[in-house]
PDB file of C-alpha atoms and ligand atoms in Angstrom:
ATOM      1  CA  MET Y 285      35.089 -29.496  14.825  1.00  0.00           C
ATOM      2  CA  ARG Y 286      38.380 -29.682  12.910  1.00  0.00           C
ATOM      3  CA  ARG Y 287      40.037 -27.285  15.329  1.00  0.00           C
ATOM      4  CA  ALA Y 288      38.645 -29.013  18.424  1.00  0.00           C
ATOM      5  CA  GLY Y 289      39.635 -32.417  17.050  1.00  0.00           C
ATOM      6  CA  ARG Y 290      43.156 -31.293  16.234  1.00  0.00           C
ATOM      7  CA  LEU Y 291      43.531 -29.858  19.731  1.00  0.00           C
ATOM      8  CA  ALA Y 292      42.400 -33.140  21.307  1.00  0.00           C
ATOM      9  CA  ALA Y 293      44.924 -35.102  19.226  1.00  0.00           C
ATOM     10  CA  ASP Y 294      47.708 -32.649  20.073  1.00  0.00           C
ATOM     11  CA  LEU Y 295      46.890 -33.058  23.782  1.00  0.00           C
ATOM     12  CA  LEU Y 296      47.300 -36.846  23.606  1.00  0.00           C
ATOM     13  CA  ASN Y 297      50.644 -36.362  21.853  1.00  0.00           C
ATOM     14  CA  HIS Y 298      51.682 -33.883  24.515  1.00  0.00           C
ATOM     15  CA  LEU Y 299      50.882 -36.352  27.318  1.00  0.00           C
ATOM     16  CA  GLU Y 300      52.482 -39.388  25.658  1.00  0.00           C
ATOM     17  CA  PRO Y 301      56.101 -38.816  26.863  1.00  0.00           C
ATOM     18  CA  MET Y 302      54.826 -38.489  30.472  1.00  0.00           C
ATOM     19  CA  VAL Y 303      53.383 -42.015  30.352  1.00  0.00           C
ATOM     20  CA  GLN Y 304      56.228 -43.806  32.160  1.00  0.00           C
ATOM     21  CA  PRO Y 305      56.526 -46.029  35.223  1.00  0.00           C
ATOM     22  CA  GLY Y 306      56.271 -43.820  38.331  1.00  0.00           C
ATOM     23  CA  VAL Y 307      53.914 -41.145  37.002  1.00  0.00           C
ATOM     24  CA  SER Y 308      50.559 -40.679  38.769  1.00  0.00           C
ATOM     25  CA  THR Y 309      47.250 -40.427  36.964  1.00  0.00           C
ATOM     26  CA  GLN Y 310      46.755 -37.203  38.949  1.00  0.00           C
ATOM     27  CA  ALA Y 311      49.899 -35.725  37.346  1.00  0.00           C
ATOM     28  CA  LEU Y 312      48.617 -36.632  33.867  1.00  0.00           C
ATOM     29  CA  ASN Y 313      45.272 -35.026  34.729  1.00  0.00           C
ATOM     30  CA  ASP Y 314      46.836 -31.817  36.017  1.00  0.00           C
ATOM     31  CA  GLU Y 315      49.144 -31.451  33.015  1.00  0.00           C
ATOM     32  CA  ALA Y 316      46.169 -31.924  30.680  1.00  0.00           C
ATOM     33  CA  GLU Y 317      44.080 -29.350  32.574  1.00  0.00           C
ATOM     34  CA  HIS Y 318      46.848 -26.723  32.387  1.00  0.00           C
ATOM     35  CA  TRP Y 319      47.554 -27.478  28.711  1.00  0.00           C
ATOM     36  CA  MET Y 320      43.883 -27.021  27.766  1.00  0.00           C
ATOM     37  CA  GLN Y 321      43.552 -23.824  29.806  1.00  0.00           C
ATOM     38  CA  ALA Y 322      46.632 -22.357  28.112  1.00  0.00           C
ATOM     39  CA  ARG Y 323      44.933 -22.887  24.728  1.00  0.00           C
ATOM     40  CA  GLY Y 324      41.563 -21.402  25.604  1.00  0.00           C
ATOM     41  CA  ALA Y 325      39.901 -24.804  25.896  1.00  0.00           C
ATOM     42  CA  THR Y 326      38.014 -26.430  28.757  1.00  0.00           C
ATOM     43  CA  SER Y 327      37.549 -30.094  29.665  1.00  0.00           C
ATOM     44  CA  ALA Y 328      34.178 -31.588  28.798  1.00  0.00           C
ATOM     45  CA  THR Y 329      34.667 -34.313  31.393  1.00  0.00           C
ATOM     46  CA  LEU Y 330      35.364 -32.146  34.474  1.00  0.00           C
ATOM     47  CA  GLY Y 331      32.059 -31.913  36.338  1.00  0.00           C
ATOM     48  CA  TYR Y 332      30.243 -33.822  33.592  1.00  0.00           C
ATOM     49  CA  ALA Y 333      27.044 -35.229  35.133  1.00  0.00           C
ATOM     50  CA  PRO Y 334      24.554 -36.891  32.806  1.00  0.00           C
ATOM     51  CA  PRO Y 335      21.237 -37.901  34.451  1.00  0.00           C
ATOM     52  CA  GLY Y 336      21.884 -40.531  37.116  1.00  0.00           C
ATOM     53  CA  TYR Y 337      25.650 -39.935  37.326  1.00  0.00           C
ATOM     54  CA  PRO Y 338      27.606 -37.951  39.934  1.00  0.00           C
ATOM     55  CA  PRO Y 339      29.848 -35.169  38.518  1.00  0.00           C
ATOM     56  CA  PHE Y 340      32.979 -36.694  36.917  1.00  0.00           C
ATOM     57  CA  ARG Y 341      36.064 -35.685  38.896  1.00  0.00           C
ATOM     58  CA  GLY Y 342      38.714 -35.429  36.256  1.00  0.00           C
ATOM     59  CA  SER Y 343      39.846 -33.335  33.307  1.00  0.00           C
ATOM     60  CA  ILE Y 344      40.637 -36.570  31.439  1.00  0.00           C
ATOM     61  CA  CYS Y 345      39.801 -40.264  31.854  1.00  0.00           C
ATOM     62  CA  THR Y 346      42.651 -42.577  32.878  1.00  0.00           C
ATOM     63  CA  SER Y 347      41.749 -46.258  32.519  1.00  0.00           C
ATOM     64  CA  VAL Y 348      44.468 -48.671  33.665  1.00  0.00           C
ATOM     65  CA  ASN Y 349      44.632 -52.427  32.838  1.00  0.00           C
ATOM     66  CA  GLU Y 350      41.234 -53.997  33.691  1.00  0.00           C
ATOM     67  CA  VAL Y 351      39.533 -50.589  33.680  1.00  0.00           C
ATOM     68  CA  VAL Y 352      37.480 -50.517  30.469  1.00  0.00           C
ATOM     69  CA  CYS Y 353      36.710 -46.783  30.454  1.00  0.00           C
ATOM     70  CA  HIS Y 354      35.875 -43.726  32.600  1.00  0.00           C
ATOM     71  CA  GLY Y 355      38.753 -44.246  35.056  1.00  0.00           C
ATOM     72  CA  ILE Y 356      38.893 -41.227  37.394  1.00  0.00           C
ATOM     73  CA  PRO Y 357      42.276 -39.594  38.033  1.00  0.00           C
ATOM     74  CA  ILE Y 358      41.351 -37.136  40.781  1.00  0.00           C
ATOM     75  CA  PRO Y 359      40.229 -39.308  43.728  1.00  0.00           C
ATOM     76  CA  ASN Y 360      43.105 -41.720  43.123  1.00  0.00           C
ATOM     77  CA  PRO Y 361      46.194 -39.538  43.669  1.00  0.00           C
ATOM     78  CA  GLN Y 362      48.034 -42.602  44.921  1.00  0.00           C
ATOM     79  CA  GLN Y 363      47.567 -44.360  41.581  1.00  0.00           C
ATOM     80  CA  ILE Y 364      51.094 -44.671  40.170  1.00  0.00           C
ATOM     81  CA  LEU Y 365      51.721 -46.337  36.820  1.00  0.00           C
ATOM     82  CA  GLN Y 366      53.834 -49.506  37.016  1.00  0.00           C
ATOM     83  CA  ASP Y 367      56.105 -51.105  34.436  1.00  0.00           C
ATOM     84  CA  GLY Y 368      53.933 -53.459  32.368  1.00  0.00           C
ATOM     85  CA  ASP Y 369      50.659 -51.538  32.779  1.00  0.00           C
ATOM     86  CA  ILE Y 370      48.532 -50.353  29.887  1.00  0.00           C
ATOM     87  CA  ILE Y 371      46.597 -47.090  30.240  1.00  0.00           C
ATOM     88  CA  ASN Y 372      43.921 -45.534  28.083  1.00  0.00           C
ATOM     89  CA  ILE Y 373      43.903 -41.748  28.201  1.00  0.00           C
ATOM     90  CA  ASP Y 374      40.668 -40.235  26.880  1.00  0.00           C
ATOM     91  CA  VAL Y 375      40.561 -36.463  26.335  1.00  0.00           C
ATOM     92  CA  THR Y 376      37.667 -34.209  25.339  1.00  0.00           C
ATOM     93  CA  PRO Y 377      38.555 -30.522  25.103  1.00  0.00           C
ATOM     94  CA  ILE Y 378      35.832 -28.010  24.248  1.00  0.00           C
ATOM     95  CA  LEU Y 379      37.155 -25.296  21.925  1.00  0.00           C
ATOM     96  CA  ASP Y 380      34.875 -22.404  20.924  1.00  0.00           C
ATOM     97  CA  GLY Y 381      31.855 -24.510  21.840  1.00  0.00           C
ATOM     98  CA  TYR Y 382      32.846 -27.652  19.909  1.00  0.00           C
ATOM     99  CA  HIS Y 383      33.980 -31.007  21.334  1.00  0.00           C
ATOM    100  CA  GLY Y 384      36.972 -33.049  20.158  1.00  0.00           C
ATOM    101  CA  ASP Y 385      36.961 -36.584  21.630  1.00  0.00           C
ATOM    102  CA  THR Y 386      39.881 -38.989  21.242  1.00  0.00           C
ATOM    103  CA  SER Y 387      41.691 -41.675  23.205  1.00  0.00           C
ATOM    104  CA  LYS Y 388      44.640 -44.025  22.923  1.00  0.00           C
ATOM    105  CA  THR Y 389      45.926 -46.918  24.984  1.00  0.00           C
ATOM    106  CA  PHE Y 390      49.603 -46.451  25.890  1.00  0.00           C
ATOM    107  CA  LEU Y 391      52.150 -49.046  26.999  1.00  0.00           C
ATOM    108  CA  VAL Y 392      53.871 -48.289  30.315  1.00  0.00           C
ATOM    109  CA  GLY Y 393      57.409 -49.664  30.129  1.00  0.00           C
ATOM    110  CA  ASN Y 394      57.317 -53.208  28.773  1.00  0.00           C
ATOM    111  CA  PRO Y 395      53.912 -54.944  28.975  1.00  0.00           C
ATOM    112  CA  SER Y 396      53.520 -58.636  28.113  1.00  0.00           C
ATOM    113  CA  ALA Y 397      53.294 -59.746  24.486  1.00  0.00           C
ATOM    114  CA  ALA Y 398      49.617 -60.578  25.126  1.00  0.00           C
ATOM    115  CA  ALA Y 399      48.925 -57.026  26.328  1.00  0.00           C
ATOM    116  CA  ARG Y 400      50.731 -55.513  23.347  1.00  0.00           C
ATOM    117  CA  THR Y 401      48.715 -57.666  20.958  1.00  0.00           C
ATOM    118  CA  LEU Y 402      45.441 -56.581  22.588  1.00  0.00           C
ATOM    119  CA  VAL Y 403      46.436 -52.924  22.177  1.00  0.00           C
ATOM    120  CA  GLU Y 404      47.498 -53.361  18.542  1.00  0.00           C
ATOM    121  CA  VAL Y 405      44.352 -55.286  17.603  1.00  0.00           C
ATOM    122  CA  THR Y 406      42.155 -52.672  19.283  1.00  0.00           C
ATOM    123  CA  GLN Y 407      43.737 -49.837  17.296  1.00  0.00           C
ATOM    124  CA  GLU Y 408      43.505 -51.784  14.045  1.00  0.00           C
ATOM    125  CA  SER Y 409      39.851 -52.652  14.755  1.00  0.00           C
ATOM    126  CA  MET Y 410      39.052 -48.953  15.138  1.00  0.00           C
ATOM    127  CA  MET Y 411      40.768 -48.168  11.834  1.00  0.00           C
ATOM    128  CA  ARG Y 412      38.877 -50.982  10.084  1.00  0.00           C
ATOM    129  CA  GLY Y 413      35.613 -49.590  11.428  1.00  0.00           C
ATOM    130  CA  ILE Y 414      36.500 -46.088  10.232  1.00  0.00           C
ATOM    131  CA  ALA Y 415      37.443 -47.464   6.793  1.00  0.00           C
ATOM    132  CA  GLU Y 416      33.796 -48.500   6.296  1.00  0.00           C
ATOM    133  CA  ILE Y 417      32.561 -44.908   6.588  1.00  0.00           C
ATOM    134  CA  ARG Y 418      31.299 -43.235   3.399  1.00  0.00           C
ATOM    135  CA  PRO Y 419      27.975 -41.832   2.205  1.00  0.00           C
ATOM    136  CA  ASP Y 420      25.310 -44.560   1.949  1.00  0.00           C
ATOM    137  CA  ALA Y 421      27.234 -47.017   4.132  1.00  0.00           C
ATOM    138  CA  ARG Y 422      25.347 -48.006   7.284  1.00  0.00           C
ATOM    139  CA  ILE Y 423      26.202 -47.846  10.968  1.00  0.00           C
ATOM    140  CA  GLY Y 424      26.122 -51.659  11.121  1.00  0.00           C
ATOM    141  CA  ASP Y 425      29.016 -51.817   8.639  1.00  0.00           C
ATOM    142  CA  ILE Y 426      31.266 -50.048  11.153  1.00  0.00           C
ATOM    143  CA  GLY Y 427      30.467 -52.416  14.018  1.00  0.00           C
ATOM    144  CA  ALA Y 428      30.655 -55.499  11.805  1.00  0.00           C
ATOM    145  CA  ALA Y 429      34.178 -54.636  10.616  1.00  0.00           C
ATOM    146  CA  ILE Y 430      35.334 -54.057  14.207  1.00  0.00           C
ATOM    147  CA  GLN Y 431      33.705 -57.201  15.570  1.00  0.00           C
ATOM    148  CA  GLU Y 432      34.949 -59.473  12.770  1.00  0.00           C
ATOM    149  CA  TYR Y 433      38.574 -58.430  13.259  1.00  0.00           C
ATOM    150  CA  ALA Y 434      38.432 -58.405  17.080  1.00  0.00           C
ATOM    151  CA  GLU Y 435      36.841 -61.826  17.412  1.00  0.00           C
ATOM    152  CA  ALA Y 436      39.051 -63.399  14.718  1.00  0.00           C
ATOM    153  CA  SER Y 437      41.975 -62.158  16.835  1.00  0.00           C
ATOM    154  CA  GLY Y 438      40.575 -63.862  19.956  1.00  0.00           C
ATOM    155  CA  PHE Y 439      39.223 -60.814  21.790  1.00  0.00           C
ATOM    156  CA  SER Y 440      35.700 -59.806  22.831  1.00  0.00           C
ATOM    157  CA  VAL Y 441      33.984 -56.519  21.973  1.00  0.00           C
ATOM    158  CA  VAL Y 442      32.311 -54.498  24.729  1.00  0.00           C
ATOM    159  CA  ARG Y 443      28.574 -54.140  23.991  1.00  0.00           C
ATOM    160  CA  ASP Y 444      27.433 -51.832  26.763  1.00  0.00           C
ATOM    161  CA  MET Y 445      29.435 -48.735  25.772  1.00  0.00           C
ATOM    162  CA  VAL Y 446      29.092 -47.222  22.293  1.00  0.00           C
ATOM    163  CA  GLY Y 447      30.381 -44.416  20.084  1.00  0.00           C
ATOM    164  CA  HIS Y 448      28.179 -41.335  19.784  1.00  0.00           C
ATOM    165  CA  GLY Y 449      27.255 -38.283  17.796  1.00  0.00           C
ATOM    166  CA  ILE Y 450      29.249 -35.227  18.901  1.00  0.00           C
ATOM    167  CA  GLY Y 451      29.406 -31.511  18.129  1.00  0.00           C
ATOM    168  CA  ARG Y 452      28.255 -28.649  20.328  1.00  0.00           C
ATOM    169  CA  GLN Y 453      27.077 -31.418  22.651  1.00  0.00           C
ATOM    170  CA  PHE Y 454      29.367 -34.129  24.082  1.00  0.00           C
ATOM    171  CA  HIS Y 455      27.062 -37.114  23.538  1.00  0.00           C
ATOM    172  CA  THR Y 456      24.229 -37.051  20.992  1.00  0.00           C
ATOM    173  CA  THR Y 457      22.522 -39.459  18.626  1.00  0.00           C
ATOM    174  CA  PRO Y 458      23.329 -41.633  16.782  1.00  0.00           C
ATOM    175  CA  GLU Y 459      24.787 -44.445  18.872  1.00  0.00           C
ATOM    176  CA  ILE Y 460      27.673 -46.252  17.144  1.00  0.00           C
ATOM    177  CA  PRO Y 461      27.910 -49.875  18.379  1.00  0.00           C
ATOM    178  CA  HIS Y 462      31.267 -51.611  17.911  1.00  0.00           C
ATOM    179  CA  TYR Y 463      29.568 -54.859  16.882  1.00  0.00           C
ATOM    180  CA  GLY Y 464      26.763 -55.573  14.458  1.00  0.00           C
ATOM    181  CA  LYS Y 465      25.612 -56.725  11.070  1.00  0.00           C
ATOM    182  CA  ARG Y 466      26.625 -55.307   7.704  1.00  0.00           C
ATOM    183  CA  SER Y 467      23.961 -53.381   5.729  1.00  0.00           C
ATOM    184  CA  SER Y 468      21.959 -52.715   8.914  1.00  0.00           C
ATOM    185  CA  GLY Y 469      21.204 -49.520  10.810  1.00  0.00           C
ATOM    186  CA  LEU Y 470      21.126 -45.833   9.929  1.00  0.00           C
ATOM    187  CA  LYS Y 471      22.487 -44.754   6.550  1.00  0.00           C
ATOM    188  CA  LEU Y 472      25.509 -42.427   6.743  1.00  0.00           C
ATOM    189  CA  ARG Y 473      25.228 -38.977   5.113  1.00  0.00           C
ATOM    190  CA  PRO Y 474      27.839 -36.263   4.472  1.00  0.00           C
ATOM    191  CA  GLY Y 475      28.097 -33.881   7.420  1.00  0.00           C
ATOM    192  CA  MET Y 476      27.429 -36.445  10.145  1.00  0.00           C
ATOM    193  CA  VAL Y 477      30.029 -36.292  12.928  1.00  0.00           C
ATOM    194  CA  PHE Y 478      30.461 -39.053  15.488  1.00  0.00           C
ATOM    195  CA  THR Y 479      33.014 -41.102  17.400  1.00  0.00           C
ATOM    196  CA  VAL Y 480      34.313 -44.621  16.804  1.00  0.00           C
ATOM    197  CA  GLU Y 481      35.736 -45.910  20.086  1.00  0.00           C
ATOM    198  CA  PRO Y 482      35.923 -49.711  20.391  1.00  0.00           C
ATOM    199  CA  MET Y 483      36.777 -51.354  23.709  1.00  0.00           C
ATOM    200  CA  LEU Y 484      38.244 -54.868  23.354  1.00  0.00           C
ATOM    201  CA  ASN Y 485      38.684 -57.294  26.232  1.00  0.00           C
ATOM    202  CA  ALA Y 486      41.210 -60.113  26.622  1.00  0.00           C
ATOM    203  CA  GLY Y 487      38.513 -62.210  28.342  1.00  0.00           C
ATOM    204  CA  SER Y 488      34.743 -61.886  28.374  1.00  0.00           C
ATOM    205  CA  CYS Y 489      32.885 -58.707  27.401  1.00  0.00           C
ATOM    206  CA  ASP Y 490      31.009 -58.640  30.744  1.00  0.00           C
ATOM    207  CA  LEU Y 491      31.477 -55.445  32.721  1.00  0.00           C
ATOM    208  CA  LYS Y 492      31.213 -54.290  36.317  1.00  0.00           C
ATOM    209  CA  PHE Y 493      30.615 -50.735  37.556  1.00  0.00           C
ATOM    210  CA  LEU Y 494      32.527 -49.621  40.652  1.00  0.00           C
ATOM    211  CA  ALA Y 495      30.842 -47.890  43.616  1.00  0.00           C
ATOM    212  CA  ASP Y 496      31.948 -44.458  42.320  1.00  0.00           C
ATOM    213  CA  ARG Y 497      29.351 -45.157  39.566  1.00  0.00           C
ATOM    214  CA  TRP Y 498      31.764 -44.063  36.807  1.00  0.00           C
ATOM    215  CA  THR Y 499      34.648 -46.544  36.675  1.00  0.00           C
ATOM    216  CA  VAL Y 500      33.886 -49.495  34.384  1.00  0.00           C
ATOM    217  CA  ILE Y 501      36.016 -52.646  34.773  1.00  0.00           C
ATOM    218  CA  THR Y 502      36.006 -56.109  33.219  1.00  0.00           C
ATOM    219  CA  LYS Y 503      34.038 -58.586  35.324  1.00  0.00           C
ATOM    220  CA  ASP Y 504      36.847 -61.156  35.009  1.00  0.00           C
ATOM    221  CA  LYS Y 505      39.525 -58.495  35.779  1.00  0.00           C
ATOM    222  CA  LYS Y 506      41.338 -59.312  32.536  1.00  0.00           C
ATOM    223  CA  LEU Y 507      42.840 -56.529  30.400  1.00  0.00           C
ATOM    224  CA  SER Y 508      40.816 -54.103  28.285  1.00  0.00           C
ATOM    225  CA  ALA Y 509      42.035 -51.623  25.661  1.00  0.00           C
ATOM    226  CA  GLN Y 510      40.371 -48.774  23.773  1.00  0.00           C
ATOM    227  CA  PHE Y 511      41.098 -46.306  20.980  1.00  0.00           C
ATOM    228  CA  GLU Y 512      38.850 -43.440  19.861  1.00  0.00           C
ATOM    229  CA  HIS Y 513      38.645 -40.987  16.992  1.00  0.00           C
ATOM    230  CA  THR Y 514      36.078 -38.316  16.167  1.00  0.00           C
ATOM    231  CA  VAL Y 515      35.213 -38.573  12.455  1.00  0.00           C
ATOM    232  CA  ALA Y 516      33.125 -36.713   9.876  1.00  0.00           C
ATOM    233  CA  VAL Y 517      31.317 -38.277   6.926  1.00  0.00           C
ATOM    234  CA  THR Y 518      32.330 -36.353   3.770  1.00  0.00           C
ATOM    235  CA  GLU Y 519      31.029 -36.426   0.180  1.00  0.00           C
ATOM    236  CA  LYS Y 520      33.934 -38.690  -0.750  1.00  0.00           C
ATOM    237  CA  GLY Y 521      34.237 -40.833   2.363  1.00  0.00           C
ATOM    238  CA  VAL Y 522      35.505 -40.004   5.827  1.00  0.00           C
ATOM    239  CA  GLU Y 523      37.720 -37.424   7.516  1.00  0.00           C
ATOM    240  CA  ILE Y 524      39.346 -38.246  10.855  1.00  0.00           C
ATOM    241  CA  LEU Y 525      39.102 -35.005  12.852  1.00  0.00           C
ATOM    242  CA  THR Y 526      41.310 -36.113  15.752  1.00  0.00           C
ATOM    243  CA  LEU Y 527      44.642 -36.443  13.945  1.00  0.00           C
ATOM    244  CA  ALA Y 528      47.590 -34.408  15.283  1.00  0.00           C
TER     245      ALA Y 528
HETATM  246  N1  MF3 O 687      35.324 -39.343  26.528  1.00  0.00           N
HETATM  247  C1  MF3 O 687      34.383 -40.377  26.875  1.00  0.00           C
HETATM  248  C2  MF3 O 687      33.750 -40.803  25.574  1.00  0.00           C
HETATM  249  O1  MF3 O 687      34.465 -41.211  24.723  1.00  0.00           O
HETATM  250  C3  MF3 O 687      33.347 -39.943  27.857  1.00  0.00           C
HETATM  251  C4  MF3 O 687      33.921 -39.599  29.174  1.00  0.00           C
HETATM  252  S1  MF3 O 687      32.680 -39.050  30.192  1.00  0.00           S
HETATM  253  C5  MF3 O 687      33.438 -38.941  31.676  1.00  0.00           C
HETATM  254  O2  MF3 O 687      32.589 -40.674  25.294  1.00  0.00           O
HETATM  255  F1  MF3 O 687      32.640 -38.287  32.434  1.00  0.00           F
HETATM  256  F2  MF3 O 687      33.692 -40.142  32.102  1.00  0.00           F
HETATM  257  F3  MF3 O 687      34.597 -38.296  31.563  1.00  0.00           F
HETATM  258 CO1   CO O 688      33.498 -40.576  22.952  1.00  0.00          CO
HETATM  259 CO1   CO O 689      36.337 -40.138  24.701  1.00  0.00          CO
END
């Protein structure tokens, strides 16, 4: 998991300089696919088809502006990033059978001050959630820390999409909500590995699913941002596995 996590983080760093006005989400996808292949990794998202979903057509997820998550790069080759956009890139390489799952929201050119604040608060909310993780803490502590900071900053927390256990499988139990009550939920134990991946919205937390059945957008079409790390509970506290 450490090696898969490190690879995922390195991939995001590799893509970061490409995130400029004029680049297509298809180009980001293709660069990521080649980069993973060159390192003996495969994409967990390409062809991913949980029950009830069509196969996902992308080696990464590219979620621009009002897209909350699961934006598809492949069928949108005409999608060109514009100055002022924000884009979440979510990568999940599989290395030697293990998944590393991480995402960041990048600024394209010079977004508005409001957009930059949303992105900063989302990243900080993730880090505050992660800071709660230690043996004997509870899953509710993570969500509570995220929700308190997000809502105090004037943003809403998406309820319908959650973090997840991860390992040899992409998505396993437990679910990690990004909202909740302190001292509630499953107790954390050393050796547990899961993601923390809050999505914060500038407007309401209501979502809409597009006809492709994957792309999730905000119902009010206002901006959404997300950050994600894969973490492990250790004897002493927490280890972030998706650091470059
Ligand atoms: N990486 C996403 C997550 O954080 C899941 C993407 S599934 C896909 O769980 F099919 F949309 F790529
Ligand atoms: Co995830
Ligand atoms: Co992810």
